[in-house]
Short mmCIF file of N, CA and C in Angstrom, two decimals:
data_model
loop_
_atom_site.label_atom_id
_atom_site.label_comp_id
_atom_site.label_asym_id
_atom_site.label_seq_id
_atom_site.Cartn_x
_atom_site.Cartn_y
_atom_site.Cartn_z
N UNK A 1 -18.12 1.33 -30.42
CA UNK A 1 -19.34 1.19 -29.65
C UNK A 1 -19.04 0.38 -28.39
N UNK A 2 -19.48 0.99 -27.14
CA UNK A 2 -19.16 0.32 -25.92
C UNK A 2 -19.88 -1.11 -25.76
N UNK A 3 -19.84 -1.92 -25.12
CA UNK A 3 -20.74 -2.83 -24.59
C UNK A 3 -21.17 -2.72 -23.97
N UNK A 4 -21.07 -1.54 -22.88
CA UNK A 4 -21.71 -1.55 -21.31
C UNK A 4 -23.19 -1.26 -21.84
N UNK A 5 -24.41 -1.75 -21.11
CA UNK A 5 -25.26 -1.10 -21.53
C UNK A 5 -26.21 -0.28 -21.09
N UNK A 6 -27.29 0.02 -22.03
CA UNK A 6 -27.76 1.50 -22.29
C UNK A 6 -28.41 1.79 -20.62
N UNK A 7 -27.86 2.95 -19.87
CA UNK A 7 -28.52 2.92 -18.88
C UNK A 7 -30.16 3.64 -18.98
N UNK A 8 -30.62 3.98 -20.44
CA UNK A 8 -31.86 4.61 -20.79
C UNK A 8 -32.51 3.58 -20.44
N UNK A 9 -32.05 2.02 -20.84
CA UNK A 9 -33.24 1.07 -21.39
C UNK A 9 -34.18 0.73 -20.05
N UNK A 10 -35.57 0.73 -19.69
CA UNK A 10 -36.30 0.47 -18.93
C UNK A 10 -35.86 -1.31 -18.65
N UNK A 11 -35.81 -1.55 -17.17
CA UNK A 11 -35.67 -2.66 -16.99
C UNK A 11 -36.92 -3.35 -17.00
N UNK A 12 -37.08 -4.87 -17.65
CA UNK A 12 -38.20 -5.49 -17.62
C UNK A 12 -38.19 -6.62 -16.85
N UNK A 13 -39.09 -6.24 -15.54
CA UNK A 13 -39.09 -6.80 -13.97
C UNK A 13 -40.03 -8.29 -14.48
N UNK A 14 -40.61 -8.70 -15.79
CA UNK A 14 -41.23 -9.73 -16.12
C UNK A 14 -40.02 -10.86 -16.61
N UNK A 15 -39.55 -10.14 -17.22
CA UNK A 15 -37.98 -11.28 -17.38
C UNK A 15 -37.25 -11.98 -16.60
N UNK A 16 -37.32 -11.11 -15.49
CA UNK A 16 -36.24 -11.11 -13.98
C UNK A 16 -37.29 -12.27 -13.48
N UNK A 17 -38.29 -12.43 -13.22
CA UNK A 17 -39.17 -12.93 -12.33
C UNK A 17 -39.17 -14.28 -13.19
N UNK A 18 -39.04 -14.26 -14.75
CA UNK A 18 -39.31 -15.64 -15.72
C UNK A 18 -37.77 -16.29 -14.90
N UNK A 19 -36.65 -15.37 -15.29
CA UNK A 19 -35.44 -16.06 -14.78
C UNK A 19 -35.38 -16.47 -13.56
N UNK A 20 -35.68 -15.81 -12.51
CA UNK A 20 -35.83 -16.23 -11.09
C UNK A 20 -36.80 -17.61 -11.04
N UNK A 21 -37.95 -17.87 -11.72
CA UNK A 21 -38.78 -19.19 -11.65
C UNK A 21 -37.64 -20.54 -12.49
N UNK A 22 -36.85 -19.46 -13.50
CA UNK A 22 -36.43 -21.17 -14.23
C UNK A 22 -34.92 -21.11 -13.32
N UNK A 23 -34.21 -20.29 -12.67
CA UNK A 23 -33.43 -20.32 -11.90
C UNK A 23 -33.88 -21.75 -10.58
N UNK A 24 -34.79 -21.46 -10.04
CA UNK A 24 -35.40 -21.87 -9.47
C UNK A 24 -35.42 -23.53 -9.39
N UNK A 25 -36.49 -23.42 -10.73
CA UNK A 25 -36.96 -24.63 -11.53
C UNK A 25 -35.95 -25.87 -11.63
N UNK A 26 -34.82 -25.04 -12.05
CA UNK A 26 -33.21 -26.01 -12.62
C UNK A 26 -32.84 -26.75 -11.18
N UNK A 27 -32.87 -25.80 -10.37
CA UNK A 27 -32.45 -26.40 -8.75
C UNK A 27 -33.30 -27.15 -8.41
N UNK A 28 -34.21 -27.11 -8.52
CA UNK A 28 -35.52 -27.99 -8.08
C UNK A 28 -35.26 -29.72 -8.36
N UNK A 29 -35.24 -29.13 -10.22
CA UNK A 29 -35.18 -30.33 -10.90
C UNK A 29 -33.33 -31.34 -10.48
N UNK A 30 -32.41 -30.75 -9.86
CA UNK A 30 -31.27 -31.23 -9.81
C UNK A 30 -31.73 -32.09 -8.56
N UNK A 31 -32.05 -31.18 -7.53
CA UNK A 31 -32.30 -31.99 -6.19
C UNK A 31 -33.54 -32.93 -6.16
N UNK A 32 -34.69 -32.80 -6.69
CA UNK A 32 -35.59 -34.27 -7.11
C UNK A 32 -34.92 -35.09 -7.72
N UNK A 33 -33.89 -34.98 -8.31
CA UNK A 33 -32.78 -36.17 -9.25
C UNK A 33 -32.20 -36.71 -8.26
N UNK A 34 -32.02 -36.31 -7.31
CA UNK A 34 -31.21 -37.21 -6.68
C UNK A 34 -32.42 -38.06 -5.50
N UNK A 35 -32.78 -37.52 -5.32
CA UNK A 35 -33.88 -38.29 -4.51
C UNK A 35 -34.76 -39.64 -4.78
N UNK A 36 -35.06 -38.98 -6.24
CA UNK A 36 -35.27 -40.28 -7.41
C UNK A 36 -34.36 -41.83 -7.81
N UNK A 37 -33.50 -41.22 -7.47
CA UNK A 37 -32.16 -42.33 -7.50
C UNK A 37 -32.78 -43.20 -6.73
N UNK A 38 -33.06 -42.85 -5.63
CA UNK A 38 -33.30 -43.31 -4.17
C UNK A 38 -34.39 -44.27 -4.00
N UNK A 39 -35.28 -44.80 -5.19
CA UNK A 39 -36.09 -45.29 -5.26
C UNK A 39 -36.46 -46.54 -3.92
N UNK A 40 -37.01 -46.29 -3.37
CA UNK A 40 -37.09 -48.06 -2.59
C UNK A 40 -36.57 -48.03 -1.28
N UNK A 41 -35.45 -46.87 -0.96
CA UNK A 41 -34.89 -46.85 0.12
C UNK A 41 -35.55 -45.43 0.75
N UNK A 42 -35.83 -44.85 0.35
CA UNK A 42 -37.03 -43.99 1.04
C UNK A 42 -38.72 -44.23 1.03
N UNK A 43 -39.28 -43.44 1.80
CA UNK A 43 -41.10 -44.20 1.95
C UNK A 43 -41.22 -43.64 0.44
N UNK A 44 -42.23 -43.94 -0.10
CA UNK A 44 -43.02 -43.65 -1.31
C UNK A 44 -43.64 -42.78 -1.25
N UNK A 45 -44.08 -41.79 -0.22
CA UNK A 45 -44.55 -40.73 -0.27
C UNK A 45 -43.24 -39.14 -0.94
N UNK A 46 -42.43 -39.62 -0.46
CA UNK A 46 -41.45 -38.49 -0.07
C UNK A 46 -41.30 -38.57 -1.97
N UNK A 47 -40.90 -40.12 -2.42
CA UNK A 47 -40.48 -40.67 -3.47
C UNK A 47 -41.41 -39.51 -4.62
N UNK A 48 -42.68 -39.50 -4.32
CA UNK A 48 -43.54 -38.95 -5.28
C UNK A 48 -43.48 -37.67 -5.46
N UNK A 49 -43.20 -36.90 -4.26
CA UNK A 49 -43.40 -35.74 -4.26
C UNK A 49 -41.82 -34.88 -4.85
N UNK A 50 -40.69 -35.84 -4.57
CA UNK A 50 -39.66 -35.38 -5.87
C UNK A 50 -40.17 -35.97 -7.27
N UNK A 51 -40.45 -37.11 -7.53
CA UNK A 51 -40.97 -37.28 -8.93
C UNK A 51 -42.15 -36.14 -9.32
N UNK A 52 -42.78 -35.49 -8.98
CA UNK A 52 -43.70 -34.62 -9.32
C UNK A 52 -43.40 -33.32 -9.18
N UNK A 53 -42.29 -32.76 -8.21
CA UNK A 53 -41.52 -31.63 -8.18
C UNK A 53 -40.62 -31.79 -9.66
N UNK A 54 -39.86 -32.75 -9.86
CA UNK A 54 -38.83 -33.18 -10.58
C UNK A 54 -39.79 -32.74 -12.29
N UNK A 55 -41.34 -33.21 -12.65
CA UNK A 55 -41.82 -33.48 -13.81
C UNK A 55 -42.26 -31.88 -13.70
N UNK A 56 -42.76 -31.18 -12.47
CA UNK A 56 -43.17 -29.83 -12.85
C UNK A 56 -41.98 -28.65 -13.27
N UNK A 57 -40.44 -29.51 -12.54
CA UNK A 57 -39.53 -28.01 -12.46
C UNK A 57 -38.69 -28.27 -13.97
N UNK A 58 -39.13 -29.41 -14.79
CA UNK A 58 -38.63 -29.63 -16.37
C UNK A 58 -39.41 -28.32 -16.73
N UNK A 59 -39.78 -27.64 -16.34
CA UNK A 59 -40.16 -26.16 -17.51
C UNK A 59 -38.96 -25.09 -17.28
N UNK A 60 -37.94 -25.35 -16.32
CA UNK A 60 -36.84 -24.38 -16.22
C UNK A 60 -35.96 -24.37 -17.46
N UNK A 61 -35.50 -25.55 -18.35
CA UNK A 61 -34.85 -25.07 -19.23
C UNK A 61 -35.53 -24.74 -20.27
N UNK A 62 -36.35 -25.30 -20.29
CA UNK A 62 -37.07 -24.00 -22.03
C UNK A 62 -36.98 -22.88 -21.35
N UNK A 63 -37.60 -22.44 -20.07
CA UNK A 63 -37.47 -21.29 -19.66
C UNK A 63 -36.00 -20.85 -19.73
N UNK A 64 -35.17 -21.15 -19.60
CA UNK A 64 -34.01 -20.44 -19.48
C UNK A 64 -33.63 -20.07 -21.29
N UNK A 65 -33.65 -21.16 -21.87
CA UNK A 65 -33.49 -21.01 -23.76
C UNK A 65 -34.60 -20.04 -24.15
N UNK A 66 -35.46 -19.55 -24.28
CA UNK A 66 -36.48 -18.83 -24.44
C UNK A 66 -35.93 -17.63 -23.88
N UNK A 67 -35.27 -17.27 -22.51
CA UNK A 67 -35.24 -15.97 -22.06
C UNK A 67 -33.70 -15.65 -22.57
N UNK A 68 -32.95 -16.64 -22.91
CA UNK A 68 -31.60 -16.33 -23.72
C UNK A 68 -31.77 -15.58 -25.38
N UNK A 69 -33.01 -16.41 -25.63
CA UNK A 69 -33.32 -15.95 -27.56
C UNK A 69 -33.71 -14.80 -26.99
N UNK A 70 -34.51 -14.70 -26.18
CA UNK A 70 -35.66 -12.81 -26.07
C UNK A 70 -34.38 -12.11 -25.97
N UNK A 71 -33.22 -11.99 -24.84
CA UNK A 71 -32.65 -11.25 -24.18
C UNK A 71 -31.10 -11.36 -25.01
N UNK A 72 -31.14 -12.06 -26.44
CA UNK A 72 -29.44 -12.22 -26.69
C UNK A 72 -30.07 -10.95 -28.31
N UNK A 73 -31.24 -11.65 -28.82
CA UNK A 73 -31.99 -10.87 -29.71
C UNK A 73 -32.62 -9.18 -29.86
N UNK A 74 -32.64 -8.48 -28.36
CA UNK A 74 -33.09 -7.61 -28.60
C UNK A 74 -32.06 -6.69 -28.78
N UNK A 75 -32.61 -5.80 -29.46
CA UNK A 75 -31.30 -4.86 -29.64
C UNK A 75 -32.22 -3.39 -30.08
N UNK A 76 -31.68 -2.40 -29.99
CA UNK A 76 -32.50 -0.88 -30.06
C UNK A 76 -32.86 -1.06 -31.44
N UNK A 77 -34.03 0.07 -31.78
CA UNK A 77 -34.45 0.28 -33.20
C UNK A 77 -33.00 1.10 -33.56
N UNK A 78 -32.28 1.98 -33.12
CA UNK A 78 -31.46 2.87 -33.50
C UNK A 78 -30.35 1.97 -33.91
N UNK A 79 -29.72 0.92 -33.97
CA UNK A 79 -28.88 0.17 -33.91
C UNK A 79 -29.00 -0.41 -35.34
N UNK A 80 -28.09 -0.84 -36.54
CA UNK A 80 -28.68 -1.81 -36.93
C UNK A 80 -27.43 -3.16 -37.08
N UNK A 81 -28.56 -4.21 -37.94
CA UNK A 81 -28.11 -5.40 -37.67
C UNK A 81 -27.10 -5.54 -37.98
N UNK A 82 -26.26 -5.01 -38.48
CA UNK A 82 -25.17 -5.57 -38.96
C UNK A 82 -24.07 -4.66 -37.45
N UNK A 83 -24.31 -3.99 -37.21
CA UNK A 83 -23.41 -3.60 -36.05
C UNK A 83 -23.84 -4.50 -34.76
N UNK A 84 -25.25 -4.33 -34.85
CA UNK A 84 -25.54 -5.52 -33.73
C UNK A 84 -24.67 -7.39 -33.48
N UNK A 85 -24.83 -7.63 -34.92
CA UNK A 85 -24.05 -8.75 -34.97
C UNK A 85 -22.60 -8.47 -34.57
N UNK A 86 -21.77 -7.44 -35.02
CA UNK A 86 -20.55 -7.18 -34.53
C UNK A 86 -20.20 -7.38 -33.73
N UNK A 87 -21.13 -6.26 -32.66
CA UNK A 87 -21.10 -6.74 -31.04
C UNK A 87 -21.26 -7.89 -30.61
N UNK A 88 -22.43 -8.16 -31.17
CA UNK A 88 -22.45 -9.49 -30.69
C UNK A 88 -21.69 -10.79 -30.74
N UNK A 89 -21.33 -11.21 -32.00
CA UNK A 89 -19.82 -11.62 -32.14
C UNK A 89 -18.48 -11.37 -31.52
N UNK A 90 -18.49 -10.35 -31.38
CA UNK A 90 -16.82 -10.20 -30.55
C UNK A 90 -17.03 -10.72 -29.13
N UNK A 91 -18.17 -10.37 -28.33
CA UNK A 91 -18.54 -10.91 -27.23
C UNK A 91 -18.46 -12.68 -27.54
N UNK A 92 -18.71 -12.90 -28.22
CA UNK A 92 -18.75 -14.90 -27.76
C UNK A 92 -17.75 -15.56 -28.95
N UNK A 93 -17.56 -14.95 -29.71
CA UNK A 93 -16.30 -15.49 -30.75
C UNK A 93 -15.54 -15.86 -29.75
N UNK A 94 -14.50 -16.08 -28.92
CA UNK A 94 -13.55 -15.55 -28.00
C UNK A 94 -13.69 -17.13 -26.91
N UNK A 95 -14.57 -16.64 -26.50
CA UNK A 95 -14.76 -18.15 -25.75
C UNK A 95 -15.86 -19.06 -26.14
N UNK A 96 -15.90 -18.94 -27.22
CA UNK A 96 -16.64 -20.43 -28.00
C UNK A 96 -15.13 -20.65 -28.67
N UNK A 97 -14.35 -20.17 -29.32
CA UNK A 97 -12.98 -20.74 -29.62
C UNK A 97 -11.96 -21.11 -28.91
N UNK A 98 -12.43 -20.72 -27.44
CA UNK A 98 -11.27 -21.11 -25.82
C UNK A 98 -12.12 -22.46 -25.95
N UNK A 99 -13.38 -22.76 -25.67
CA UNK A 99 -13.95 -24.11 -25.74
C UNK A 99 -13.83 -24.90 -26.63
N UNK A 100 -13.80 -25.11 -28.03
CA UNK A 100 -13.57 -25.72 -29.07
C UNK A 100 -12.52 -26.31 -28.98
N UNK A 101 -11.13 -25.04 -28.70
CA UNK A 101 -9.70 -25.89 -28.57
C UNK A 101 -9.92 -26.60 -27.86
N UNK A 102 -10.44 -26.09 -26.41
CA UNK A 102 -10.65 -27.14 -25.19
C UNK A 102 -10.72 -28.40 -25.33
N UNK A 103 -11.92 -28.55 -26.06
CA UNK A 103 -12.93 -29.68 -26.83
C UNK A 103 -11.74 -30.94 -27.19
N UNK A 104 -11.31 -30.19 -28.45
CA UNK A 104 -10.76 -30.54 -29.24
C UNK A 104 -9.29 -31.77 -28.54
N UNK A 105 -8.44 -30.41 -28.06
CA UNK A 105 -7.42 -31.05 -27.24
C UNK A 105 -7.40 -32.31 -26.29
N UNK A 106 -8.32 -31.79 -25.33
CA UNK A 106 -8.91 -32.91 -24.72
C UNK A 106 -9.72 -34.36 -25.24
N UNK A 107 -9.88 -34.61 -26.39
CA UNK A 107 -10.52 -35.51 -27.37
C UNK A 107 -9.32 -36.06 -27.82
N UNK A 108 -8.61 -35.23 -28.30
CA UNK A 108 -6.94 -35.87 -28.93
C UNK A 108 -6.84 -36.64 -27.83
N UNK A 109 -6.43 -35.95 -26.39
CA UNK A 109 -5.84 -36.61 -25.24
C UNK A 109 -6.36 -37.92 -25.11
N UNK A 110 -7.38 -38.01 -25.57
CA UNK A 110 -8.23 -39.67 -24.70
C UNK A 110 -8.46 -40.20 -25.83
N UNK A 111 -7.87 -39.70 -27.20
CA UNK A 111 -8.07 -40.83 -28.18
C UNK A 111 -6.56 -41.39 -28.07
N UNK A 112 -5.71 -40.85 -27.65
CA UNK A 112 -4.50 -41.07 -27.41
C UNK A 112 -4.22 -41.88 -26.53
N UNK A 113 -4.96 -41.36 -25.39
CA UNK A 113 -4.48 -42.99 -24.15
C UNK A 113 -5.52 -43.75 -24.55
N UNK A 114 -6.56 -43.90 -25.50
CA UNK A 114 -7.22 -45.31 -25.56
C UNK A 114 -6.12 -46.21 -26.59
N UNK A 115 -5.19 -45.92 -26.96
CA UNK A 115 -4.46 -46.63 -28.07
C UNK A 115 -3.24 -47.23 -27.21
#
């Protein structure tokens, strides 16, 4: 079974638009972080309006975890689960175990020079 996928499936332009807002959202919330830092050395107006950009654009990562479960979960009625998992497994087995070693190695390394 290929991975490429189904060019039947209707694209859903409501997903694209959720991702584009928490796309969005994440940037938002990075650049009010830094502004926030800034407390005292900028006027207090500017100050608020990243603290209140910063508290509205915290809805980008549920948004982004939410559109990962919808969009990692769906899979055709014709399909079933146990092939679905297949696929789906071979896709991220692979580099969740490139990261782990990663992890791992690199943890040895710095328990090593702390000694």
């Amino acid at each position: 079974m290929s991975d490429m996928p189904d060019m039947n499936v209707k694209r859903n332009y409501k997903l694209d638009c959720m991702r584009n807002f928490a796309a969005f959202a994440v940037v938002l919330l990075h650049t009010s972080a830094h502004v926030l830092r800034k407390k005292g050395a900028i006027p207090a107006d500017a100050w608020w309006v990243a603290n209140i950009s910063s508290a509205l654009s915290t809805l980008g990562v549920p948004f982004f975890v939410m559109l990962s479960g919808a969009l990692a979960f769906s899979f055709s009625r014709e399909e079933s689960y146990a092939s679905y998992l297949e696929r789906r497994s071979r896709r991220l087995l692979l580099p969740l175990s490139f990261l782990y070693h990663y992890i791992f190695t690199v943890a040895i390394f710095l328990r090593k020079s702390k000694s």
